[in-house]
Amino acid sequence: MADTKNFYITTPIYYVNDVPHIGHAYTTIGADVMARYKRMTGHEVHFLTGTDEHGQKIYESAAAKGMTAQELTDVMAENFKKLLPVLNISNTDFIRTTEKRHEKVVQSIFSKLVEQGDIYKDTYKGLYCVPCETYVPESSVGQGSTCPDCGRPLVEMEEESYFFRTSKYADQLLDYYESNLKAIMPKSRYNEIISFIKSGLRDQSVSRTSISWGIPVPGDERHVIYVWFDALINYLTACGYESDQSQMDKYWPQVHHLMAKDIIRFHCVIWPTMLMALGLNPPVRVFSHGWWTMEGEKMSKSKGNVVDPFEMVNLYGADAFRYFLLRQVPFGTDGDFSESAMVQRINSDLANDLGNLLSRTVSMIIKYREGVVPTPPSLASIDLELSEVARTSCELYLEKMDDFAFDEALKAAWTVISRANKYIDETMPWKLGNEGEKDRLDAVLWGLVEALKLASMMISPFMPDTGHAVWSQIGFCGDPANLKWEHYKWGEPTAGIMKVHRTKEVLFPRIDIELWAEEKKARDLSKGKVVDPGEHEPQIGIEDFSKIELRVGQIVKVEEVPRAKRLYKLEVDLGYERRTIVSSIKADFTQEELLGHKIVVVVNLKPVKMCGVQSDGMLLAASMSGHEGLSLLAPVEDIPLGSRVH
Ligand code: MSP
């Protein structure tokens, strides 16, 4: 495909019924890296992200919170907007599907397709997944009539609906993909879509009568436009469709859609056929990146295992977070998120490799050349070898970046960084300095600056602030983000008089692993996460459990036990009788805290004597292994004393 100098990149527009998490951050960061890279290769870039605000899910979320859908979307869209500067995202537009500019385009496209006969009215009957807002074909229904995507139960629905003639464009779509092998990447996703198309396409229902939160069908307002039909069109709205033809001419179809595998069918089947019906070219590329899980499980609010990007940036900084996500796993592959893996990478790749190379280079130039970067009178073979490694790594980097192979591109950058670190060890500049080998020392110091120059250009799309910091510390003006690759090579352009400078802040301070682990434990605890479950007991049957008689009681008297440091003597009212219970909870509660408290008591425990006092039962409390603090178990609702706990 001809590489024009205009580049349009998009993220999915995110549903606003959830707060942004690491998955959304990942796609947005990936798109940002590509946008920044393309600017450095001389492209004009249009970079779009935004929020998807219509549909039943949003409506229900709003109702559950006692808000109108518009009120909820206004609040929630802000969360996604706020994340952008935090992640250092360079988007050029942000679209909300409730904006007038979008609703106008959606209605106009709908009418146009009705007029030309590509949308028609019929009835739809089938199994519907409400959370996914999609009908599920018989062939894909999961076990027990569940949705194959989210696993939730399907409901039978029958409704009048408008349909888009997807099937009419099936052959044209197949032809397009067969002659554009990189239109869907990676290859596995391409193959998946081809076989899906070959299995036969059905026309797509594009309206709903069962919901009201959506864009009305023009001229038939009992229907609202199906949320996916509406959402996909955002890419056209924000490209100036029907509002700015010059923008359309510039960027369409140079559009690259980025997303995870969950939504590629919408993007690789429905969307291009809609475009074909409009007489427009399909997107040049849909790239499906991998899916992040957390400790092997799908992230979800209910499991409490969602990684919050705001928190990660707050703890580690945007650059380290961006670097880790794109370095840790190949972009097309699924990955499991682990904060400790991120800390290790920060220490090894950023603090150690990159940070040391920069600080050693800058310090030596200050020490031996008063900060002025020397020009080499001649070069030795070891210098030429370093330049050759840098040259081939840059070539590889550019090739990998064009293919969204971000981890490989970063590896190429680290090849230069590691080679330069090794070069310092091999050439021993301190020895050259002490022995007065001026020419050799000039060549080595210059070579290190060149290596750092190229490294900072390579890392700049991933870590914009770090790229800039390296660039300016080795004496360049401006920001590598604003320059073009074609003007920069090893040794070119020849530097004028450049002066390095050292900043007080270390680029990436080393993280002390032990301290970090302690701090993480405390953070997890404060979020109510189980850190260490301690020893587990062997399994028991229900018949064992039912032998324990548990009842609700109330503490009516608390006394100290003479000579016992940890014990209280409690009088507990069980409704039908009062009991004395001796309990080892003095370190955790004052007498006032306990008095009147409702608790759960084991009432059929054999009596025991403690410090001379007989205890006729035991109260229940929770604690975390290895941590101080105890929490009494109590019924949440007010319930009569003596009630049985099952
Ligand atoms: N609103 C639709 C998209 C419409 S585009 C015209 C939608 N929204 S979403 O909020 O559910 O976002 C899905 C996208 O978020 C995924 O395709 C992916 O880009 C990103 N991710 C959400 N969770 C993710 C992971 N756990 N891992 C990686 N990316 C994930 O679908």
XYZ file of C-alpha atoms and ligand atoms in Angstrom:
677
model
C 0.000 0.000 0.000
C 1.368 3.421 -0.921
C 2.620 5.202 2.162
C 1.081 8.647 1.946
C 2.295 11.301 4.341
C -1.046 11.551 6.130
C -1.816 9.210 8.938
C -5.052 8.803 10.858
C -5.071 6.659 13.998
C -7.976 5.831 16.282
C -8.681 4.071 19.556
C -12.086 2.525 20.167
C -14.452 4.995 21.740
C -14.813 3.684 25.273
C -18.071 2.907 27.011
C -18.725 5.362 29.780
C -20.469 2.900 32.086
C -17.093 2.049 33.571
C -14.086 3.988 34.788
C -10.957 3.880 32.645
C -8.650 0.991 33.463
C -5.368 -0.386 32.232
C -7.006 -1.979 29.153
C -8.252 1.380 27.901
C -4.935 2.974 28.824
C -3.085 0.309 26.830
C -4.881 0.957 23.540
C -4.621 4.694 23.995
C -0.897 4.522 24.785
C -0.290 2.222 21.798
C -2.085 4.688 19.528
C -0.128 7.567 21.022
C 3.213 5.854 20.454
C 2.280 5.284 16.827
C 1.052 8.855 16.399
C 4.270 10.263 17.860
C 6.400 7.932 15.765
C 4.566 8.855 12.556
C 5.105 12.539 13.263
C 8.823 11.797 13.500
C 8.707 10.053 10.127
C 7.251 13.148 8.512
C 3.530 12.362 8.605
C 0.739 14.687 9.430
C -1.226 12.849 12.057
C -4.850 12.914 13.047
C -5.265 11.013 16.312
C -8.747 10.351 17.604
C -10.049 8.911 20.833
C -13.328 9.395 22.674
C -16.340 7.918 24.410
C -19.266 5.762 23.322
C -22.267 7.076 25.193
C -25.485 5.559 23.867
C -27.117 2.198 24.421
C -28.882 0.132 27.007
C -25.857 -0.493 29.218
C -25.299 3.199 29.801
C -29.015 3.779 30.325
C -29.165 1.047 32.963
C -26.003 2.232 34.709
C -27.479 5.722 34.939
C -30.813 4.445 36.249
C -29.017 2.384 38.901
C -27.286 5.565 40.091
C -30.482 7.624 40.015
C -29.186 9.842 37.209
C -30.322 10.587 33.680
C -28.218 8.997 30.958
C -26.977 12.397 29.829
C -25.933 13.325 33.373
C -24.044 10.067 33.742
C -22.269 10.356 30.411
C -21.229 13.935 31.190
C -19.601 12.831 34.420
C -18.048 9.628 33.117
C -16.674 11.051 29.865
C -14.670 13.452 32.018
C -12.808 10.497 33.585
C -11.626 9.387 30.169
C -10.684 12.936 29.209
C -8.745 13.425 32.443
C -6.682 10.334 31.803
C -5.228 11.727 28.570
C -2.842 14.360 29.991
C -1.969 11.963 32.812
C -0.755 9.395 30.260
C 0.789 12.144 28.110
C -1.438 11.412 25.111
C -1.098 13.602 22.017
C -4.573 13.137 20.522
C -5.816 15.777 18.119
C -9.529 15.169 18.709
C -11.801 13.666 21.339
C -15.278 12.650 20.275
C -18.356 11.960 22.360
C -21.194 10.221 20.554
C -23.740 12.477 22.251
C -22.260 15.507 20.486
C -24.466 17.195 17.884
C -21.754 16.986 15.187
C -21.905 13.202 15.496
C -25.661 12.703 15.789
C -26.117 14.736 12.614
C -23.715 12.544 10.617
C -25.206 9.299 11.957
C -28.729 10.323 10.978
C -27.602 11.517 7.594
C -25.791 8.241 6.851
C -28.783 6.227 8.052
C -31.146 8.167 5.742
C -28.773 7.866 2.817
C -28.549 4.086 3.211
C -32.348 3.809 3.554
C -32.783 5.846 0.385
C -30.396 3.717 -1.627
C -32.031 0.510 -0.353
C -29.092 -0.704 1.766
C -31.148 -0.363 4.950
C -34.615 -1.947 5.047
C -37.273 -2.648 7.694
C -38.131 -6.192 8.870
C -38.662 -8.080 12.122
C -35.926 -9.582 14.177
C -36.399 -12.625 16.298
C -33.588 -14.256 18.156
C -31.492 -14.634 21.242
C -30.156 -11.341 22.504
C -27.380 -10.484 24.907
C -28.387 -7.311 26.751
C -24.932 -6.458 28.174
C -23.254 -6.886 24.759
C -26.223 -5.333 22.966
C -26.122 -7.898 20.254
C -28.154 -10.726 18.830
C -26.278 -14.016 18.994
C -26.650 -16.372 16.012
C -27.915 -19.898 16.897
C -24.577 -21.362 15.850
C -22.633 -19.325 18.409
C -24.924 -19.655 21.441
C -22.947 -20.910 24.436
C -23.954 -23.700 26.830
C -27.208 -23.098 28.696
C -28.210 -20.343 26.246
C -25.429 -17.976 27.202
C -23.542 -15.317 25.288
C -20.346 -16.686 23.681
C -18.523 -13.434 24.484
C -19.496 -12.529 28.028
C -21.041 -15.808 29.223
C -24.205 -14.150 30.511
C -27.714 -15.558 29.855
C -29.384 -14.631 26.567
C -32.984 -13.491 26.341
C -35.488 -14.208 23.546
C -36.365 -11.034 21.720
C -38.611 -10.189 18.824
C -38.756 -6.664 17.506
C -39.302 -4.663 14.411
C -35.929 -3.580 13.191
C -34.085 -1.876 10.406
C -31.434 -4.027 8.743
C -28.269 -3.123 6.930
C -27.455 -5.272 3.895
C -24.103 -6.561 5.129
C -24.507 -9.695 3.006
C -24.645 -7.675 -0.211
C -21.041 -6.590 0.329
C -19.575 -9.925 1.423
C -17.809 -10.677 -1.870
C -16.447 -7.173 -2.220
C -15.150 -7.388 1.350
C -13.461 -10.711 0.757
C -11.833 -9.362 -2.412
C -10.568 -6.379 -0.481
C -8.974 -8.504 2.222
C -7.542 -10.979 -0.258
C -5.709 -8.193 -2.037
C -4.734 -6.316 1.158
C -3.059 -8.874 3.344
C -2.050 -6.364 5.997
C -5.488 -4.771 6.309
C -6.026 -6.828 9.456
C -3.109 -7.526 11.757
C -1.822 -9.730 13.263
C -2.173 -12.568 10.761
C -4.134 -14.792 13.156
C -6.883 -12.163 13.347
C -6.824 -11.764 9.570
C -7.405 -15.498 9.165
C -10.166 -15.480 11.754
C -12.046 -12.726 9.923
C -11.609 -14.344 6.510
C -13.122 -17.593 7.721
C -15.928 -15.706 9.448
C -16.801 -13.924 6.203
C -16.582 -17.182 4.260
C -19.002 -18.837 6.686
C -21.663 -16.429 5.350
C -22.695 -12.948 6.428
C -26.188 -12.085 7.623
C -27.697 -8.653 7.374
C -27.129 -6.614 10.485
C -29.938 -5.276 12.642
C -29.245 -1.551 13.046
C -32.133 -0.229 15.118
C -33.889 -0.975 18.398
C -37.408 -0.270 19.613
C -36.800 -1.687 23.076
C -34.613 1.180 24.249
C -34.773 4.933 24.089
C -31.226 6.120 24.870
C -29.837 6.506 21.388
C -29.993 8.532 18.215
C -33.536 8.418 16.783
C -34.030 6.854 13.353
C -34.879 9.803 11.105
C -38.588 9.802 10.318
C -39.388 6.766 12.501
C -38.757 7.847 16.051
C -40.024 4.664 17.707
C -36.632 3.284 16.719
C -33.245 4.353 17.956
C -30.145 3.574 15.939
C -28.213 0.526 17.149
C -25.313 1.638 19.306
C -22.644 -0.060 17.194
C -23.921 1.497 13.948
C -23.796 4.853 15.711
C -20.405 4.228 17.370
C -18.482 3.106 14.285
C -19.474 6.247 12.444
C -17.494 8.309 14.980
C -14.400 7.673 12.872
C -16.032 9.470 9.941
C -17.559 12.284 11.983
C -14.162 13.164 13.427
C -12.581 13.028 9.986
C -14.814 15.767 8.676
C -17.355 13.599 6.815
C -20.013 15.965 5.458
C -18.412 18.869 7.295
C -14.821 19.243 6.081
C -14.088 17.601 2.747
C -10.439 18.673 2.772
C -9.922 16.763 6.025
C -11.633 13.722 4.492
C -9.474 13.938 1.367
C -6.385 14.195 3.521
C -6.984 11.325 5.915
C -9.460 8.879 4.425
C -8.786 5.950 4.039
C -5.348 6.309 5.692
C -7.001 5.242 8.892
C -5.534 2.751 11.348
C -7.977 1.400 13.914
C -6.453 0.035 17.098
C -8.333 -2.205 19.538
C -8.350 -5.562 21.285
C -9.752 -8.740 19.783
C -13.130 -8.330 21.520
C -14.404 -5.905 18.918
C -12.660 -6.774 15.679
C -15.705 -8.316 14.016
C -17.514 -5.012 14.275
C -14.492 -3.259 12.788
C -13.518 -5.796 10.161
C -16.942 -6.877 8.906
C -19.730 -4.423 9.682
C -17.700 -1.239 9.449
C -16.029 -1.815 6.068
C -19.311 -2.944 4.521
C -20.982 0.236 5.795
C -18.157 2.216 4.193
C -18.488 0.311 0.935
C -22.203 1.119 0.883
C -21.264 4.789 1.301
C -18.835 4.535 -1.606
C -15.814 4.976 0.661
C -12.692 2.859 0.942
C -12.317 0.548 3.947
C -9.674 1.430 6.559
C -6.139 0.574 5.508
C -5.554 -1.280 8.742
C -7.233 -2.738 11.784
C -4.690 -3.799 14.380
C -5.824 -6.012 17.210
C -3.532 -5.965 20.222
C -3.519 -8.427 23.084
C -5.670 -8.631 26.164
C -4.374 -7.842 29.662
C -5.417 -10.028 32.522
C -4.591 -9.606 36.191
C -2.978 -12.631 37.787
C -4.509 -14.795 35.079
C -8.050 -13.499 35.516
C -10.162 -11.154 33.474
C -10.187 -7.761 35.169
C -13.527 -6.699 36.533
C -14.847 -4.274 39.067
C -16.672 -7.037 40.926
C -13.466 -9.038 41.385
C -11.710 -5.883 42.561
C -8.687 -6.703 40.379
C -8.830 -3.769 38.003
C -5.519 -1.947 37.499
C -6.074 1.786 37.839
C -3.891 3.738 35.380
C -4.142 6.927 37.465
C -2.642 5.050 40.412
C 0.124 3.457 38.316
C 1.185 6.817 36.879
C 1.073 8.359 40.298
C 3.370 5.662 41.663
C 5.781 5.106 38.778
C 5.342 8.021 36.355
C 3.744 8.006 32.917
C 6.932 7.130 31.024
C 7.759 4.025 33.050
C 4.154 2.810 32.840
C 4.006 3.390 29.070
C 7.374 1.697 28.596
C 6.443 -1.334 30.653
C 3.117 -1.955 28.910
C 4.644 -1.876 25.456
C 7.908 -3.631 26.293
C 6.584 -6.452 28.430
C 4.486 -8.314 25.859
C 4.367 -8.266 22.059
C 1.590 -5.902 21.013
C -0.551 -8.601 19.424
C -0.233 -11.034 22.340
C -2.175 -11.341 25.599
C -0.352 -10.440 28.788
C -0.729 -10.803 32.508
C -0.153 -7.605 34.447
C 2.186 -7.683 37.388
C 3.361 -4.648 39.266
C 6.443 -6.448 40.473
C 7.468 -7.190 36.865
C 7.096 -3.475 36.184
C 9.336 -2.582 39.113
C 11.955 -5.047 37.910
C 11.923 -3.535 34.432
C 12.191 -0.021 35.817
C 15.255 -1.064 37.772
C 16.971 -3.085 35.084
C 16.105 -1.376 31.797
C 15.499 2.203 32.864
C 17.541 2.873 36.016
C 20.371 0.526 35.184
C 20.838 0.395 31.408
C 19.549 3.751 30.241
C 20.090 5.794 33.411
C 23.668 4.610 33.880
C 24.626 5.164 30.273
C 23.402 8.732 30.418
C 24.905 9.601 33.777
C 28.280 7.996 33.006
C 28.503 9.764 29.647
C 27.521 13.168 30.976
C 29.816 12.885 34.019
C 32.835 11.921 31.903
C 32.295 14.776 29.458
C 32.046 17.177 32.387
C 35.117 15.680 34.038
C 37.404 15.396 31.003
C 36.103 18.058 28.585
C 34.470 20.656 30.820
C 31.091 19.633 29.486
C 31.840 20.282 25.814
C 31.084 17.357 23.490
C 34.324 16.738 21.540
C 34.596 16.108 17.797
C 36.633 13.033 16.947
C 39.787 13.490 14.902
C 39.729 9.845 13.744
C 37.836 6.665 14.491
C 39.036 3.206 15.508
C 37.379 -0.053 14.548
C 35.594 -0.353 17.888
C 33.998 3.074 17.279
C 32.909 2.000 13.818
C 31.443 -1.162 15.242
C 29.336 0.852 17.695
C 28.121 3.052 14.854
C 27.261 -0.036 12.806
C 25.216 -1.493 15.681
C 23.397 1.835 15.977
C 22.756 2.015 12.234
C 21.337 -1.493 11.915
C 19.306 -1.073 15.100
C 17.729 2.108 13.783
C 16.805 0.353 10.544
C 15.262 -2.501 12.461
C 13.491 -0.068 14.764
C 11.826 1.774 11.869
C 10.725 -1.484 10.272
C 9.280 -2.829 13.529
C 7.516 0.425 14.385
C 5.758 0.421 11.019
C 4.384 -3.020 11.888
C 3.233 -2.059 15.409
C 5.878 -4.447 16.786
C 6.567 -2.092 19.684
C 8.404 -4.560 21.889
C 10.786 -5.416 19.044
C 11.363 -1.742 18.327
C 12.226 -1.164 21.979
C 14.564 -4.149 21.926
C 16.348 -2.501 18.995
C 16.735 0.693 21.047
C 18.128 -1.341 23.933
C 20.595 -3.051 21.627
C 22.171 0.369 21.127
C 22.013 1.226 24.836
C 23.531 -2.089 25.931
C 26.226 -1.946 23.266
C 27.133 1.588 24.358
C 27.373 0.498 28.003
C 29.641 -2.353 26.959
C 31.669 0.068 24.836
C 32.378 2.125 27.958
C 33.619 -0.991 29.751
C 35.776 -1.955 26.759
C 37.268 1.444 25.947
C 37.719 2.489 29.598
C 37.538 6.256 29.039
C 38.817 6.951 32.598
C 42.013 5.130 31.662
C 42.293 7.081 28.401
C 41.826 10.261 30.448
C 44.495 9.338 32.963
C 46.937 8.278 30.259
C 46.443 11.439 28.210
C 45.054 9.625 25.153
C 43.242 12.734 23.985
C 42.205 11.633 20.491
C 40.908 8.267 21.624
C 38.997 9.831 24.492
C 37.419 12.384 22.127
C 36.279 9.608 19.819
C 34.787 7.562 22.650
C 32.937 10.436 24.297
C 31.602 11.565 20.948
C 30.481 8.026 20.107
C 28.576 7.781 23.376
C 26.737 11.024 22.671
C 25.798 9.766 19.200
C 24.492 6.514 20.651
C 22.440 8.414 23.217
C 21.153 10.749 20.526
C 19.727 7.859 18.511
C 18.487 6.076 21.621
C 16.624 9.168 22.746
C 14.972 9.448 19.333
C 13.970 5.801 19.453
C 12.487 5.981 22.922
C 10.858 9.360 22.492
C 7.473 8.048 21.168
C 7.306 5.633 24.115
C 8.673 7.889 26.833
C 8.270 11.462 25.635
C 9.609 13.127 28.785
C 12.568 10.770 29.083
C 13.443 11.151 25.396
C 13.473 14.896 25.888
C 15.508 14.694 29.122
C 18.211 12.553 27.499
C 18.255 14.802 24.443
C 18.789 17.973 26.412
C 21.289 16.475 28.861
C 23.563 15.486 25.990
C 23.417 19.069 24.771
C 20.746 19.210 22.038
C 18.156 21.950 21.830
C 14.458 21.327 21.335
C 12.682 18.032 21.690
C 13.367 14.842 19.716
C 9.579 14.479 19.353
C 9.600 17.441 16.978
C 12.319 16.301 14.610
C 12.243 14.057 11.580
C 14.084 10.775 11.353
C 15.241 11.485 7.816
C 17.436 14.341 9.038
C 19.179 12.380 11.761
C 21.685 9.560 11.489
C 24.836 8.511 13.274
C 27.118 11.556 13.145
C 24.579 13.683 11.282
C 23.830 16.475 11.317
C 27.286 17.384 12.570
C 26.901 19.003 15.892
C 28.097 22.526 16.490
C 29.467 23.256 19.910
C 27.344 21.249 22.275
C 27.488 21.316 26.024
C 26.140 18.541 28.159
C 24.442 19.342 31.421
C 23.586 17.330 34.427
C 20.277 17.711 36.202
C 19.794 17.142 39.899
C 17.087 14.546 39.383
C 18.183 11.077 38.473
C 16.371 9.877 35.338
C 14.949 6.761 37.006
C 15.878 6.310 40.662
C 16.353 2.663 41.614
C 13.395 1.231 43.485
C 14.321 -0.561 46.691
C 12.527 -3.894 46.256
C 12.114 -4.634 49.954
C 10.662 -1.244 50.748
C 8.472 -1.454 47.679
C 7.095 -4.854 48.722
C 6.215 -3.533 52.188
C 4.555 -0.493 50.739
C 2.611 -2.607 48.230
C 1.357 -4.873 50.981
C 0.067 -1.861 52.900
C -1.571 -0.499 49.731
C -3.293 -3.819 49.024
C -4.486 -4.048 52.586
C -5.956 -0.592 52.504
C -7.907 -1.635 49.407
C -9.224 -4.634 51.282
C -7.267 -7.115 49.169
C -6.202 -10.402 50.689
C -2.424 -10.334 50.776
C -1.520 -13.532 52.529
C -4.305 -15.979 53.268
C -2.057 -17.855 55.734
C -2.443 -21.594 56.314
C -5.531 -23.267 54.907
C -7.427 -25.909 56.872
C -8.333 -29.257 55.309
C -11.747 -29.413 53.614
C -14.731 -30.366 55.752
C -18.202 -31.559 54.817
C -21.374 -29.619 55.557
C -22.125 -32.218 58.259
C -18.979 -31.071 60.106
C -19.852 -27.415 59.754
C -23.419 -27.897 60.929
C -22.132 -29.256 64.233
C -21.111 -25.707 65.153
C -23.979 -23.756 66.707
C -23.532 -20.061 65.992
C -25.865 -17.410 67.404
C -26.140 -13.644 67.573
C -25.415 -12.181 70.997
C -24.816 -8.766 72.557
C -22.015 -7.785 74.913
C -23.679 -6.362 78.027
C -20.765 -6.280 80.468
C -16.961 -6.111 80.080
C -14.549 -6.749 82.968
C -10.819 -7.232 83.284
C -9.526 -10.615 84.439
C -7.058 -10.225 87.324
C -3.423 -10.870 86.263
C -4.433 -11.536 82.617
C -2.858 -9.050 80.181
C -4.866 -9.996 77.127
C -8.211 -11.226 78.447
C -11.604 -9.710 78.997
C -14.449 -11.381 80.830
C -17.576 -10.623 78.803
C -21.197 -11.092 79.704
C -23.115 -11.872 76.526
C -26.886 -11.726 76.185
C -28.159 -14.433 73.821
C -31.803 -13.472 74.219
C -32.741 -16.754 75.818
C -29.883 -16.684 78.394
C -26.744 -14.820 79.447
C -23.286 -16.384 79.178
C -19.808 -15.607 80.416
C -17.217 -15.638 77.658
C -13.534 -15.064 78.238
C -11.890 -13.610 75.167
C -8.345 -12.636 74.251
C -9.190 -9.303 72.614
C -7.944 -6.793 75.190
C -5.111 -5.577 72.951
C -7.566 -4.661 70.208
C -10.545 -3.085 71.923
C -11.301 -0.827 74.880
C -14.148 -1.808 77.209
C -16.274 1.061 75.804
C -15.761 -0.171 72.243
C -17.137 -3.573 73.163
C -20.039 -2.646 75.372
C -23.357 -2.993 73.527
C -21.714 -4.540 70.465
C -23.608 -7.309 68.662
C -21.435 -10.322 67.927
C -21.512 -13.888 66.626
C -20.926 -16.560 69.297
C -20.105 -20.268 69.103
C -22.526 -21.466 71.799
C -21.875 -25.215 71.864
C -18.147 -25.124 72.578
C -17.135 -27.164 75.632
C -16.508 -24.820 78.601
C -12.850 -24.037 79.353
C -11.189 -22.254 82.252
C -8.873 -19.318 81.506
C -6.961 -17.660 84.362
C -9.443 -19.156 86.761
C -12.575 -17.953 84.938
C -14.877 -20.383 83.110
C -15.686 -19.437 79.500
C -18.976 -20.778 78.080
C -18.534 -20.007 74.407
C -16.396 -18.114 71.948
C -16.928 -14.975 69.914
C -15.873 -14.697 66.252
C -13.458 -12.123 64.855
C -11.456 -11.779 61.629
C -7.781 -11.019 61.287
C -5.189 -11.102 58.520
C -2.306 -13.452 58.934
C 0.848 -11.547 59.780
C -1.005 -8.297 60.436
C -2.201 -6.602 63.558
C -5.832 -5.695 64.052
C -8.987 -7.606 64.635
C -12.505 -7.074 63.403
C -15.502 -8.468 65.279
C -18.068 -10.338 63.219
C -21.493 -8.786 63.590
C -24.838 -8.986 61.762
C -25.321 -6.093 59.358
C -29.082 -5.778 59.976
C -30.674 -5.403 63.381
C -31.743 -8.961 64.216
C -33.136 -10.486 67.468
C -30.591 -11.802 69.957
C -30.199 -15.557 69.824
C -30.779 -15.714 66.038
C -29.018 -18.703 64.518
C -26.129 -18.080 62.075
C -26.095 -20.554 59.198
N -17.643 1.153 22.843
C -17.064 -0.007 22.280
C -16.147 0.351 21.137
C -16.777 1.108 20.028
S -15.605 1.572 18.834
C -16.511 2.164 17.597
C -16.262 -0.767 23.338
N -15.859 -0.051 24.386
S -15.000 -0.621 25.618
O -14.972 0.417 26.610
O -15.502 -1.874 26.034
O -13.581 -0.772 25.072
C -13.101 -1.961 24.520
C -11.646 -1.750 24.192
O -10.921 -1.322 25.357
C -10.907 -3.003 23.735
O -11.110 -3.286 22.386
C -9.488 -2.576 24.028
O -9.089 -1.633 23.088
C -9.634 -1.903 25.369
N -9.588 -2.872 26.462
C -10.503 -2.993 27.470
N -10.066 -3.956 28.335
C -8.897 -4.475 27.914
C -7.960 -5.390 28.450
N -8.175 -6.031 29.590
N -6.807 -5.594 27.764
C -6.517 -4.905 26.611
N -7.376 -4.027 26.100
C -8.633 -3.874 26.622
O -16.011 -1.929 23.135
